[in-house]
Amino acid sequence: MQAKRPNHEPSPMRCPVHLDEVDLFAPGAQEYWYEAYDILHAEAPVHRIPGEGFEPGTDAFILSKHEDIAMVVRDQERFPVVTSLMLKGVIEAGGDPFELPNVSTLVASMVSLRPNPELWRSHRQELTDPWVGPGAGRNREMVERVANELVDRWIDRGEVEFVSEFAQPLPHTVMANVLGWPLAELQLLKHFGDGTVKPFVYGRKHNNLLNEEEIREQFEVLDEFERYTDDLINEKRKRPAQDMISFLTQVEYSPLKRKLRNGEINGIVYAMVIGGLETTQYALAEEVQLLIEREGVWDALKADRSKVRAFTEEGMRLRSPTQGLSTRVTSRDEVFQGVPVPKGSYLHLRWAAANIDPQEWQDAQALKLDRRAGTRHLTFSAGPRVCPGAHISRLEQTIAWNTLLDRIGRFEYAGDNDFLHQPGIMLGTLKLNLTFTRA
């Protein structure tokens, strides 16, 4: 097996050894996040970032303990969501949110359809859950078909670039089918998807900031996305099919007692794209590495398919697709792990660190297929704002690995990998050249 190099030299960033060398947001930090988490757990489970708070004169704080983050995400009143505070500003501006400059269709639709926790719950239950939530099982046969069609393309070669030939196209094709997006336009969907996640890939600091030029470029893509999707919505209104966009053109949203406008549907599509493409891709790409590197796991799954779900949960715990986000603000003075955190501070919730917190998990770095309560990891967050696409992501992952276990004898690394990751806040392996035997 090819060993991973300890230092890929992606930038001047080096593996941190001391706390003062830890910078989770520096260029190249992706290669050393997990070494940094060990240091944070041992020395600074509440790590201050001076001058980067939400309110003027405050700081940001990185939380890395499971108990702290699990408590924060379950209390929206005590720790308000940053987007909710932003929505208040849009609402106070008055007028039609879809006409305001530099307001994306996602934000505008949130103002219109889910500006508070009660409507957030209704939005989820009525509009998205039937397709990507608990109702995601309706997609099982489609996901199985897509997974097998992708494997068909390379099964006779004995080698595969796993990211571009499986991990990426699987969730892209699945989401296109769910939405009713033309499969001939998958590359366009990827183009728009790249536009939606641009801050999380190219943004700087803990809160993923883009400069003015980058924001302008992003909105050019988002405007193109909106126009394309608007045409698609109009087509679905005329000729509805068995897909999510068609459903959204027909459903009556009970809190508003009316059907949805195009802009509102557009915002929901935006949300599906931003959450439904990359995260599953990153999970699959990390999980195949765990299968190659963790001795005995592949054979255990081959022997007992009932363990596949446990494997995907452990994979997401050990290698969280989205490592963390600055999603919450303190509404009052707080204390975490003995560290005072003033009112108005940004909280960067480092889910990936919480998922390997040695005080929460026995043998935190071990991959255990019999781990008790393994789903309590925070990869999808938790509480009322848990990721609405968690069900379909889990479905895609379990189907993907059952399909690959059916058809692949074993994966190994080819000899030309550098194991580098994309920039930003997500653990995105750039490429994985693998060899394999057929089952």
Short mmCIF file of C-alpha atoms in Angstrom, two decimals:
data_model
loop_
_atom_site.label_atom_id
_atom_site.label_comp_id
_atom_site.label_asym_id
_atom_site.label_seq_id
_atom_site.Cartn_x
_atom_site.Cartn_y
_atom_site.Cartn_z
CA MET A 1 0.00 0.00 0.00
CA GLN A 2 1.27 3.46 -0.87
CA ALA A 3 1.98 5.48 2.26
CA LYS A 4 0.70 9.02 2.60
CA ARG A 5 3.42 11.60 2.83
CA PRO A 6 3.41 13.46 6.15
CA ASN A 7 4.10 16.83 4.52
CA HIS A 8 2.69 17.62 1.09
CA GLU A 9 4.18 21.12 1.14
CA PRO A 10 1.04 22.73 -0.30
CA SER A 11 2.07 26.14 1.05
CA PRO A 12 4.32 27.68 3.71
CA MET A 13 1.95 26.04 6.22
CA ARG A 14 3.58 23.26 8.23
CA CYS A 15 2.23 20.69 10.62
CA PRO A 16 1.62 22.46 13.96
CA VAL A 17 3.49 21.21 16.99
CA HIS A 18 2.63 23.97 19.49
CA LEU A 19 -0.58 25.88 20.13
CA ASP A 20 0.84 29.15 18.76
CA GLU A 21 1.33 27.35 15.41
CA VAL A 22 -2.34 26.36 15.12
CA ASP A 23 -4.23 28.31 12.42
CA LEU A 24 -7.16 26.35 11.05
CA PHE A 25 -7.78 28.92 8.29
CA ALA A 26 -4.31 29.48 6.83
CA PRO A 27 -3.55 28.33 3.27
CA GLY A 28 -2.60 24.67 3.41
CA ALA A 29 -4.07 24.12 6.88
CA GLN A 30 -6.34 21.41 5.44
CA GLU A 31 -3.41 18.99 5.39
CA TYR A 32 -2.90 19.33 9.16
CA TRP A 33 -6.34 19.89 10.62
CA TYR A 34 -6.39 16.66 12.56
CA GLU A 35 -2.97 17.28 14.10
CA ALA A 36 -4.26 20.72 15.11
CA TYR A 37 -7.36 19.21 16.74
CA ASP A 38 -5.20 17.13 19.07
CA ILE A 39 -3.50 20.31 20.22
CA LEU A 40 -6.78 22.19 20.67
CA HIS A 41 -8.30 19.35 22.70
CA ALA A 42 -5.26 19.21 24.97
CA GLU A 43 -4.52 22.91 25.38
CA ALA A 44 -7.30 25.18 24.07
CA PRO A 45 -10.75 23.60 23.69
CA VAL A 46 -12.06 27.17 23.51
CA HIS A 47 -9.63 29.00 21.24
CA ARG A 48 -9.90 32.78 20.86
CA ILE A 49 -9.46 34.55 17.51
CA PRO A 50 -8.87 38.20 18.49
CA GLY A 51 -10.92 40.93 16.83
CA GLU A 52 -13.05 38.69 14.60
CA GLY A 53 -16.29 38.68 16.59
CA PHE A 54 -19.79 39.36 15.31
CA GLU A 55 -20.26 42.69 17.08
CA PRO A 56 -17.62 45.47 16.99
CA GLY A 57 -14.90 45.04 19.58
CA THR A 58 -15.57 41.33 20.14
CA ASP A 59 -13.68 38.17 19.29
CA ALA A 60 -14.43 34.83 17.68
CA PHE A 61 -13.99 31.57 19.54
CA ILE A 62 -13.36 28.10 18.12
CA LEU A 63 -15.28 25.45 20.05
CA SER A 64 -13.90 21.92 19.68
CA LYS A 65 -15.61 20.01 22.50
CA HIS A 66 -18.57 17.78 21.62
CA GLU A 67 -20.55 18.76 24.72
CA ASP A 68 -20.20 22.50 23.99
CA ILE A 69 -21.18 22.31 20.32
CA ALA A 70 -24.06 19.88 20.95
CA MET A 71 -25.44 22.32 23.53
CA VAL A 72 -25.03 25.38 21.29
CA VAL A 73 -26.77 23.95 18.22
CA ARG A 74 -29.81 22.92 20.28
CA ASP A 75 -30.48 26.42 21.68
CA GLN A 76 -31.35 28.99 19.00
CA GLU A 77 -32.48 31.62 21.49
CA ARG A 78 -29.34 31.62 23.59
CA PHE A 79 -27.08 31.15 20.55
CA PRO A 80 -28.87 32.75 17.58
CA VAL A 81 -28.06 31.58 14.07
CA VAL A 82 -26.00 34.11 12.10
CA THR A 83 -28.25 33.80 9.03
CA SER A 84 -31.29 34.56 11.19
CA LEU A 85 -29.66 37.78 12.33
CA MET A 86 -28.87 38.62 8.69
CA LEU A 87 -32.50 37.96 7.74
CA LYS A 88 -33.65 40.54 10.27
CA GLY A 89 -31.61 43.15 8.43
CA VAL A 90 -33.15 42.19 5.09
CA ILE A 91 -36.65 42.27 6.60
CA GLU A 92 -36.01 45.67 8.17
CA ALA A 93 -34.90 47.01 4.78
CA GLY A 94 -38.48 46.49 3.62
CA GLY A 95 -39.81 45.81 0.16
CA ASP A 96 -39.60 42.66 -1.90
CA PRO A 97 -36.46 40.76 -0.81
CA PHE A 98 -36.12 39.38 -4.35
CA GLU A 99 -35.54 42.91 -5.64
CA LEU A 100 -32.83 43.94 -3.18
CA PRO A 101 -29.24 44.22 -4.53
CA ASN A 102 -26.67 41.63 -3.43
CA VAL A 103 -29.35 39.43 -1.85
CA SER A 104 -29.23 35.90 -3.24
CA THR A 105 -32.38 33.97 -4.07
CA LEU A 106 -31.54 31.68 -1.15
CA VAL A 107 -31.64 34.54 1.36
CA ALA A 108 -34.67 36.13 -0.30
CA SER A 109 -36.61 32.86 -0.16
CA MET A 110 -35.65 32.43 3.49
CA VAL A 111 -37.13 35.86 4.25
CA SER A 112 -40.31 34.88 2.42
CA LEU A 113 -40.75 31.26 3.53
CA ARG A 114 -38.77 30.60 6.74
CA PRO A 115 -37.79 33.77 8.61
CA ASN A 116 -38.30 32.24 12.09
CA PRO A 117 -37.94 28.82 13.81
CA GLU A 118 -41.63 27.97 13.46
CA LEU A 119 -41.69 28.59 9.72
CA TRP A 120 -38.30 26.90 9.36
CA ARG A 121 -39.93 23.73 10.73
CA SER A 122 -42.94 24.05 8.41
CA HIS A 123 -40.68 24.69 5.40
CA ARG A 124 -38.76 21.54 6.13
CA GLN A 125 -41.74 19.29 6.83
CA GLU A 126 -43.81 20.41 3.86
CA LEU A 127 -41.31 21.32 1.15
CA THR A 128 -38.04 19.41 1.54
CA ASP A 129 -38.63 16.38 3.78
CA PRO A 130 -40.72 14.54 1.15
CA TRP A 131 -37.68 14.55 -1.17
CA VAL A 132 -34.44 14.67 0.81
CA GLY A 133 -35.60 14.12 4.41
CA PRO A 134 -37.41 11.11 5.85
CA GLY A 135 -39.10 10.68 2.46
CA ALA A 136 -35.75 10.23 0.70
CA GLY A 137 -36.32 6.48 0.51
CA ARG A 138 -38.48 7.12 -2.56
CA ASN A 139 -35.14 7.65 -4.37
CA ARG A 140 -33.62 4.26 -3.50
CA GLU A 141 -34.02 2.56 -6.88
CA MET A 142 -32.82 5.65 -8.70
CA VAL A 143 -29.67 5.93 -6.53
CA GLU A 144 -28.93 2.22 -7.05
CA ARG A 145 -29.26 2.67 -10.82
CA VAL A 146 -26.98 5.72 -10.86
CA ALA A 147 -24.32 4.00 -8.74
CA ASN A 148 -24.24 0.95 -11.00
CA GLU A 149 -24.17 3.02 -14.18
CA LEU A 150 -21.13 4.91 -12.89
CA VAL A 151 -19.31 1.68 -12.01
CA ASP A 152 -20.14 0.28 -15.46
CA ARG A 153 -18.03 3.04 -17.02
CA TRP A 154 -14.76 1.89 -15.43
CA ILE A 155 -15.23 -1.63 -14.05
CA ASP A 156 -13.31 -3.20 -16.97
CA ARG A 157 -10.26 -0.93 -16.60
CA GLY A 158 -8.95 -2.08 -13.24
CA GLU A 159 -8.27 1.53 -12.28
CA VAL A 160 -10.34 4.60 -11.53
CA GLU A 161 -9.91 8.23 -10.52
CA PHE A 162 -12.39 7.80 -7.71
CA VAL A 163 -13.31 11.47 -7.14
CA SER A 164 -14.20 12.52 -10.68
CA GLU A 165 -15.53 9.11 -11.78
CA PHE A 166 -17.64 8.14 -8.78
CA ALA A 167 -17.65 10.28 -5.62
CA GLN A 168 -18.49 13.50 -7.48
CA PRO A 169 -20.91 12.36 -10.22
CA LEU A 170 -22.98 10.19 -7.87
CA PRO A 171 -24.48 13.01 -5.74
CA HIS A 172 -24.60 15.34 -8.74
CA THR A 173 -26.63 12.88 -10.80
CA VAL A 174 -28.84 11.96 -7.87
CA MET A 175 -29.63 15.59 -7.10
CA ALA A 176 -30.35 16.29 -10.77
CA ASN A 177 -32.83 13.42 -10.79
CA VAL A 178 -34.45 14.56 -7.54
CA LEU A 179 -34.85 18.14 -8.76
CA GLY A 180 -35.83 17.28 -12.33
CA TRP A 181 -32.68 18.96 -13.66
CA PRO A 182 -31.82 17.88 -17.25
CA LEU A 183 -29.14 15.18 -17.07
CA ALA A 184 -27.62 16.60 -20.25
CA GLU A 185 -26.81 19.72 -18.21
CA LEU A 186 -24.89 18.07 -15.35
CA GLN A 187 -21.79 20.17 -16.04
CA LEU A 188 -23.91 23.28 -15.79
CA LEU A 189 -25.27 22.05 -12.45
CA LYS A 190 -21.68 21.61 -11.25
CA HIS A 191 -20.84 25.13 -12.48
CA PHE A 192 -23.72 26.57 -10.49
CA GLY A 193 -22.89 24.37 -7.51
CA ASP A 194 -19.33 25.70 -7.51
CA GLY A 195 -20.79 29.20 -7.47
CA THR A 196 -22.97 28.54 -4.44
CA VAL A 197 -20.12 27.13 -2.32
CA LYS A 198 -17.48 29.64 -3.42
CA PRO A 199 -17.21 31.32 0.02
CA PHE A 200 -16.62 27.96 1.70
CA VAL A 201 -13.82 27.10 -0.73
CA TYR A 202 -12.14 30.44 -1.39
CA GLY A 203 -13.32 32.54 1.56
CA ARG A 204 -10.87 33.74 4.17
CA LYS A 205 -10.83 33.73 7.96
CA HIS A 206 -13.20 31.74 10.12
CA ASN A 207 -16.31 33.26 8.49
CA ASN A 208 -15.36 32.59 4.85
CA LEU A 209 -15.06 36.17 3.61
CA LEU A 210 -14.75 37.00 -0.09
CA ASN A 211 -13.39 40.29 -1.40
CA GLU A 212 -15.51 42.63 -3.53
CA GLU A 213 -14.26 41.21 -6.84
CA GLU A 214 -14.93 37.65 -5.71
CA ILE A 215 -18.42 38.61 -4.55
CA ARG A 216 -19.12 40.23 -7.91
CA GLU A 217 -17.94 37.11 -9.74
CA GLN A 218 -20.03 34.90 -7.50
CA PHE A 219 -23.19 36.92 -8.11
CA GLU A 220 -22.62 36.70 -11.86
CA VAL A 221 -22.78 32.91 -11.55
CA LEU A 222 -25.74 33.08 -9.16
CA ASP A 223 -27.64 35.39 -11.52
CA GLU A 224 -27.04 32.91 -14.35
CA PHE A 225 -28.19 30.11 -12.03
CA GLU A 226 -31.36 32.02 -11.18
CA ARG A 227 -32.24 32.70 -14.82
CA TYR A 228 -31.67 29.09 -15.85
CA THR A 229 -33.68 27.73 -12.93
CA ASP A 230 -36.49 30.22 -13.56
CA ASP A 231 -36.87 28.87 -17.10
CA LEU A 232 -36.86 25.33 -15.72
CA ILE A 233 -39.56 26.22 -13.17
CA ASN A 234 -41.74 27.73 -15.89
CA GLU A 235 -41.35 24.56 -17.94
CA LYS A 236 -42.33 22.42 -14.94
CA ARG A 237 -45.41 24.58 -14.37
CA LYS A 238 -46.54 23.80 -17.92
CA ARG A 239 -45.54 20.13 -17.92
CA PRO A 240 -45.12 18.83 -14.34
CA ALA A 241 -43.32 15.52 -13.83
CA GLN A 242 -42.41 13.31 -10.86
CA ASP A 243 -39.65 15.53 -9.49
CA MET A 244 -39.08 18.06 -6.72
CA ILE A 245 -39.32 21.23 -8.82
CA SER A 246 -42.62 20.07 -10.30
CA PHE A 247 -43.87 19.31 -6.78
CA LEU A 248 -42.87 22.80 -5.62
CA THR A 249 -44.82 24.41 -8.46
CA GLN A 250 -47.98 22.57 -7.38
CA VAL A 251 -47.88 22.40 -3.57
CA GLU A 252 -49.73 24.86 -1.35
CA TYR A 253 -47.54 26.02 1.53
CA SER A 254 -49.84 25.94 4.55
CA PRO A 255 -48.36 28.82 6.63
CA LEU A 256 -48.88 31.23 3.71
CA LYS A 257 -52.02 29.51 2.39
CA ARG A 258 -50.81 29.81 -1.19
CA LYS A 259 -48.60 28.23 -3.82
CA LEU A 260 -44.97 29.24 -4.17
CA ARG A 261 -43.65 31.97 -6.43
CA ASN A 262 -40.80 31.31 -8.85
CA GLY A 263 -38.29 33.16 -6.70
CA GLU A 264 -39.20 31.09 -3.68
CA ILE A 265 -38.78 27.84 -5.59
CA ASN A 266 -35.51 29.15 -6.97
CA GLY A 267 -34.24 29.69 -3.44
CA ILE A 268 -35.16 26.14 -2.44
CA VAL A 269 -33.29 24.78 -5.47
CA TYR A 270 -30.29 26.90 -4.44
CA ALA A 271 -30.42 25.34 -0.96
CA MET A 272 -30.60 21.82 -2.41
CA VAL A 273 -27.58 22.47 -4.63
CA ILE A 274 -25.44 24.08 -1.91
CA GLY A 275 -26.07 21.20 0.47
CA GLY A 276 -26.61 18.22 -1.79
CA LEU A 277 -23.56 18.02 -4.05
CA GLU A 278 -20.19 18.41 -2.37
CA THR A 279 -20.74 16.99 1.12
CA THR A 280 -21.61 13.47 -0.02
CA GLN A 281 -18.75 13.62 -2.53
CA TYR A 282 -16.27 14.45 0.24
CA ALA A 283 -17.67 11.72 2.51
CA LEU A 284 -17.26 9.02 -0.15
CA ALA A 285 -13.73 10.14 -1.03
CA GLU A 286 -12.60 9.98 2.60
CA GLU A 287 -14.39 6.71 3.26
CA VAL A 288 -12.60 4.88 0.46
CA GLN A 289 -9.29 5.97 2.00
CA LEU A 290 -10.38 4.62 5.38
CA LEU A 291 -11.30 1.32 3.73
CA ILE A 292 -7.87 1.04 2.14
CA GLU A 293 -5.97 2.05 5.28
CA ARG A 294 -7.94 0.44 8.12
CA GLU A 295 -7.08 -3.24 8.06
CA GLY A 296 -9.97 -5.68 8.10
CA VAL A 297 -12.81 -3.19 7.58
CA TRP A 298 -13.43 -4.00 3.90
CA ASP A 299 -13.52 -7.73 4.67
CA ALA A 300 -15.87 -7.16 7.60
CA LEU A 301 -18.29 -5.27 5.37
CA LYS A 302 -18.06 -7.93 2.68
CA ALA A 303 -18.96 -10.56 5.26
CA ASP A 304 -21.79 -8.60 6.92
CA ARG A 305 -23.60 -5.92 4.94
CA SER A 306 -25.61 -4.88 7.98
CA LYS A 307 -22.44 -3.07 9.11
CA VAL A 308 -22.33 -0.73 6.09
CA ARG A 309 -24.46 1.92 7.78
CA ALA A 310 -22.21 1.85 10.86
CA PHE A 311 -19.19 2.24 8.59
CA THR A 312 -20.59 5.36 6.91
CA GLU A 313 -21.38 6.89 10.30
CA GLU A 314 -17.85 6.19 11.53
CA GLY A 315 -16.46 7.51 8.25
CA MET A 316 -18.31 10.80 8.65
CA ARG A 317 -17.30 11.02 12.29
CA LEU A 318 -13.62 10.44 11.58
CA ARG A 319 -13.47 12.61 8.44
CA SER A 320 -16.26 15.19 8.56
CA PRO A 321 -17.04 16.59 5.08
CA THR A 322 -17.70 20.09 6.43
CA GLN A 323 -15.13 20.59 9.16
CA GLY A 324 -16.76 23.57 10.85
CA LEU A 325 -18.66 26.80 10.35
CA SER A 326 -19.14 30.09 12.17
CA THR A 327 -22.90 29.74 12.48
CA ARG A 328 -23.75 31.06 15.95
CA VAL A 329 -23.43 34.20 18.07
CA THR A 330 -23.63 34.56 21.84
CA SER A 331 -26.69 36.55 22.94
CA ARG A 332 -25.29 36.98 26.46
CA ASP A 333 -22.04 36.49 28.31
CA GLU A 334 -21.12 32.81 28.42
CA VAL A 335 -18.45 30.52 29.86
CA PHE A 336 -17.19 27.47 27.96
CA GLN A 337 -14.70 25.12 29.62
CA GLY A 338 -13.87 27.88 32.11
CA VAL A 339 -13.21 30.44 29.36
CA PRO A 340 -15.34 33.64 29.43
CA VAL A 341 -17.00 34.37 26.07
CA PRO A 342 -18.66 37.81 25.97
CA LYS A 343 -21.99 38.67 24.40
CA GLY A 344 -21.77 39.31 20.66
CA SER A 345 -18.92 36.86 20.07
CA TYR A 346 -18.80 34.66 16.98
CA LEU A 347 -18.78 30.93 17.69
CA HIS A 348 -16.93 28.78 15.18
CA LEU A 349 -18.33 25.30 15.70
CA ARG A 350 -15.61 22.82 14.77
CA TRP A 351 -17.70 19.72 14.19
CA ALA A 352 -14.76 17.65 12.95
CA ALA A 353 -12.87 18.22 16.19
CA ALA A 354 -15.95 17.45 18.29
CA ASN A 355 -16.34 14.20 16.38
CA ILE A 356 -12.97 12.96 17.64
CA ASP A 357 -13.18 14.50 21.12
CA PRO A 358 -11.44 11.95 23.35
CA GLN A 359 -13.74 12.84 26.26
CA GLU A 360 -16.80 11.96 24.17
CA TRP A 361 -15.57 8.93 22.23
CA GLN A 362 -13.72 5.91 23.54
CA ASP A 363 -10.75 5.24 21.23
CA ALA A 364 -11.79 8.34 19.29
CA GLN A 365 -9.49 7.72 16.34
CA ALA A 366 -10.49 4.07 15.92
CA LEU A 367 -13.02 2.98 13.29
CA LYS A 368 -15.43 0.75 15.19
CA LEU A 369 -18.26 -0.96 13.36
CA ASP A 370 -19.89 -1.80 16.71
CA ARG A 371 -19.62 1.66 18.26
CA ARG A 372 -22.61 2.40 20.46
CA ALA A 373 -24.74 5.46 19.57
CA GLY A 374 -22.41 6.19 16.65
CA THR A 375 -24.93 8.54 15.04
CA ARG A 376 -24.45 11.16 17.76
CA HIS A 377 -21.61 12.67 15.75
CA LEU A 378 -22.16 16.27 14.69
CA THR A 379 -21.38 15.98 10.98
CA PHE A 380 -24.93 17.09 10.12
CA SER A 381 -25.14 19.36 13.18
CA ALA A 382 -28.01 18.51 15.57
CA GLY A 383 -31.18 19.89 17.05
CA PRO A 384 -33.81 21.92 15.17
CA ARG A 385 -31.34 23.07 12.50
CA VAL A 386 -29.92 19.64 11.67
CA CYS A 387 -29.05 19.33 7.98
CA PRO A 388 -32.27 18.73 6.00
CA GLY A 389 -30.38 16.53 3.52
CA ALA A 390 -28.91 14.14 6.09
CA HIS A 391 -31.32 11.35 5.10
CA ILE A 392 -30.53 11.42 1.39
CA SER A 393 -26.79 11.68 2.03
CA ARG A 394 -26.94 8.61 4.25
CA LEU A 395 -29.00 6.81 1.61
CA GLU A 396 -26.47 7.65 -1.12
CA GLN A 397 -23.52 6.52 0.98
CA THR A 398 -25.00 3.18 2.04
CA ILE A 399 -26.13 2.40 -1.51
CA ALA A 400 -22.75 3.47 -2.91
CA TRP A 401 -20.82 1.11 -0.62
CA ASN A 402 -23.20 -1.80 -1.08
CA THR A 403 -22.86 -1.37 -4.85
CA LEU A 404 -19.06 -1.21 -4.67
CA LEU A 405 -18.90 -4.19 -2.31
CA ASP A 406 -20.99 -6.15 -4.82
CA ARG A 407 -18.74 -5.33 -7.73
CA ILE A 408 -15.22 -4.65 -6.40
CA GLY A 409 -12.89 -7.22 -4.90
CA ARG A 410 -10.66 -4.65 -3.22
CA PHE A 411 -9.39 -1.09 -3.74
CA GLU A 412 -5.73 -0.06 -3.43
CA TYR A 413 -3.91 3.20 -4.02
CA ALA A 414 -2.25 3.67 -7.39
CA GLY A 415 1.27 5.04 -7.34
CA ASP A 416 0.63 8.66 -8.30
CA ASN A 417 -1.44 10.23 -5.52
CA ASP A 418 -0.48 13.33 -3.55
CA PHE A 419 -3.55 13.20 -1.26
CA LEU A 420 -3.97 16.98 -1.32
CA HIS A 421 -7.21 18.72 -0.41
CA GLN A 422 -8.98 21.72 -1.86
CA PRO A 423 -8.80 25.03 0.01
CA GLY A 424 -11.60 26.19 2.26
CA ILE A 425 -13.56 24.75 5.12
CA MET A 426 -14.52 21.38 3.61
CA LEU A 427 -12.39 18.23 3.55
CA GLY A 428 -12.36 17.83 -0.21
CA THR A 429 -9.79 15.39 -1.58
CA LEU A 430 -8.81 16.65 -5.03
CA LYS A 431 -8.14 13.30 -6.69
CA LEU A 432 -7.70 9.64 -5.81
CA ASN A 433 -6.15 7.29 -8.35
CA LEU A 434 -7.05 3.75 -7.32
CA THR A 435 -6.53 0.26 -8.66
CA PHE A 436 -8.94 -2.57 -7.95
CA THR A 437 -9.87 -6.14 -8.62
CA ARG A 438 -13.35 -7.12 -9.68
CA ALA A 439 -15.56 -9.07 -7.32
#
